[in-house]
Steps between C-alpha positions, in 0.01 A plus 500: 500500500831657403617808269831546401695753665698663195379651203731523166432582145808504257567662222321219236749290357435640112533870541783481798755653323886419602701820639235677547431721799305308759245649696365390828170596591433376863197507691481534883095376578294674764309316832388259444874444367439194285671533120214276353243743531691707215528194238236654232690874556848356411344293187344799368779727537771261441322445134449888484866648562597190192255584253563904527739600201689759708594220743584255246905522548519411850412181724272516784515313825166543716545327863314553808526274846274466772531659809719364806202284751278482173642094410198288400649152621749406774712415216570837416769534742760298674444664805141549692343827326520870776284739513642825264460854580534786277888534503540169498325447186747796407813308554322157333427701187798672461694162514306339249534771289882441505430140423295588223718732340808212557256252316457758168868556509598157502233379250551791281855591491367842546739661795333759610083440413273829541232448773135682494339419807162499572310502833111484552349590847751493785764316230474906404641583825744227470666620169593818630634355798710276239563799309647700770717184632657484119528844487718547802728178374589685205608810662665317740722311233318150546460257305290560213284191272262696356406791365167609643323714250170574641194376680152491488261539756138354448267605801751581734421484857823697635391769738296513757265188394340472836281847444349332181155394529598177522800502710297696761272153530780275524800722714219470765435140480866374446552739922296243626777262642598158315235612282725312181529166707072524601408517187783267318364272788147491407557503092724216610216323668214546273686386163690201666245246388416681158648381241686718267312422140164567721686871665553565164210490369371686771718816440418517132099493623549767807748689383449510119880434434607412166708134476824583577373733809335245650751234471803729627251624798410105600804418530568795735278419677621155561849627497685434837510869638378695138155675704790567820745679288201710279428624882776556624683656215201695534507678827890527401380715198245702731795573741769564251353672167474852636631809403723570182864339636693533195749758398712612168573150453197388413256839384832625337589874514519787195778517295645827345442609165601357227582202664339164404170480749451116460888361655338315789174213552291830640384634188390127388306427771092443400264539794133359349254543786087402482266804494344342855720239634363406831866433630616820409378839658419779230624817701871255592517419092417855441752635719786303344417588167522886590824393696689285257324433177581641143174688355485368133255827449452817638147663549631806464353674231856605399719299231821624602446493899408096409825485311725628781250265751597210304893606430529544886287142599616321238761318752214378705337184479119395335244495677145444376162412552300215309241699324274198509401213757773270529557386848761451750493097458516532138699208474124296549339645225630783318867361417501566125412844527749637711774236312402751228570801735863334624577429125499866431674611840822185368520648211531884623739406791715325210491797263582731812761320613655455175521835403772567774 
């Protein structure tokens, strides 16, 4: 069983609109890095961000890829598929990024397309890596395709994941050495004689997955090195996501008064976190929304002292917490509802970005 490795909804062919501004909303997929798992999320908000009347003037372009090691068939790839690590899968994403961007351009006319990204789990983590690289090739003079205009961050995993309840179980079985080859080995060895349409089956009965879910995660299964790379990306993410390594360029800084608080990505960025995500420690998300996060609200009892609160934060980035039970796979069973959540976050990140 195979699953297609790229994702793309465009703008539908009666309501794209020529020379208008194009909009590139790209999606970087968390581990297990396959794209196909987030089919039903890109329907629902691809037909969302068209039928809102505030977004009616501009064309959308929602693309997402799988992960480097995550190919499905041999097929994939011209050469035999490597195990990826965390900054590979870095570099990999940033280059199709490029390519994506190039492909917009030249089917669009559109020279210089505005990209939202979007990252879920460690693809968080990834953005702002991304987001720092760009940042520094604009100072620097570089070359310049796009114009990144914010990002949005659904249950990031980008500090210190191995504390989370979760991470705790795995950092200690992922020491144990070869660990990702012993149990790619025996995965290997107990499906090699089951078919795929019976696996299948089998996945929707034990683990309740809806269709798409189980089709994407049969076919990693059967996928030449797909249960490898979720390991061994894996103990890459337990060793790298640590402490808070980003600076100005990506939190941003305070600008002085009377100066206009929303001329960088910083202000537009949207961190949505689950109220108990097992792959995210409380006190760690806690600690970086004291640190870095914009407070919408005060709970001061005082008007004004919530005023100045938000005039000084305003610069800082969203970050919230779902009020209700969605949770960190939400891209099995709960894609509508936070395509409903991203719809809103487009939208403000356009109307923020516009008024500069």
């Amino acid at each position: 069983m195979e699953t297609q490795t790229t994702l793309y909804y465009a703008p539908s062919a009666g309501r794209s609109k020529a020379g208008a501004q194009e909009y590139l909303i790209f999606l970087i997929p968390g581990n297990p890095g396959l794209i196909p798992y987030y089919d039903p999320f890109f329907s629902a908000l691809h037909t969302l961000l068209e039928s809102t009347p505030a977004l009616q003037s501009y064309n959308f372009h929602i693309c997402g890829h799988s992960l480097a090691g995550f190919q499905t068939s041999e097929h994939d790839s011209q050469s035999p598929p490597e195990l990826a690590g965390l900054q590979k899968q870095i570099e990999y994403v940033d280059d199709l990024l490029y390519e994506r961007v190039d492909e917009v351009r030249q089917s669009t006319g559109c020279i210089t397309p505005k990209v939202i990204l979007m990252g879920h789990s460690v693809g968080a983590y990834i953005l702002l890596e991304i987001i720092r690289g760009h940042r520094k090739q604009v100072e620097s003079g570089g070359k310049q395709d796009f114009d990144l205009i914010g990002g949005i961050l659904l249950f990031p995993t980008i500090t210190h994941i191995a504390r989370s309840p979760s991470g705790i179980v795995a950092s200690a079985l992922l020491r144990i050495p070869y660990s990702a080859h012993i149990a790619s080995a025996i995965v290997k060895s107990f499906m090699y004689f089951l078919p795929s349409n019976i696996l299948y089956h089998l996945v929707r009965l034990i683990m309740r997955f809806p269709e798409h879910a189980a089709r994407t995660t049969t076919a990693l299964i059967k996928s030449p090195i797909g249960v490898k790379e979720v390991l061994f990306l894996a103990k890459d993410e337990m060793d790298m996501i640590t402490d808070d390594k980003w600076g100005e360029e990506v939190w941003g800084a305070a600008t002085e008064p009377g100066t206009n608080s929303k001329d960088t990505i910083n202000s537009n960025l949207v961190f949505f976190w689950g109220r108990h995500d097992a792959w995210v420690a409380q006190k760690t998300r806690n600690d970086l929304m004291e640190a870095r996060g914009y407070r919408a609200s005060s709970s001061k009892d005082s008007a004004s002292l919530a005023s100045l609160e938000a005039e000084q934060d305003g610069w800082k980035p969203t970050m919230l917490i779902d009020e209700g039970k969605i949770p960190h796979g939400f891209c099995l069973k709960h894609s509508e509802v936070v395509a409903e959540k991203v719809r809103g976050w487009v939208e403000d990140i356009i109307e923020n970005h516009n008024e500069i």
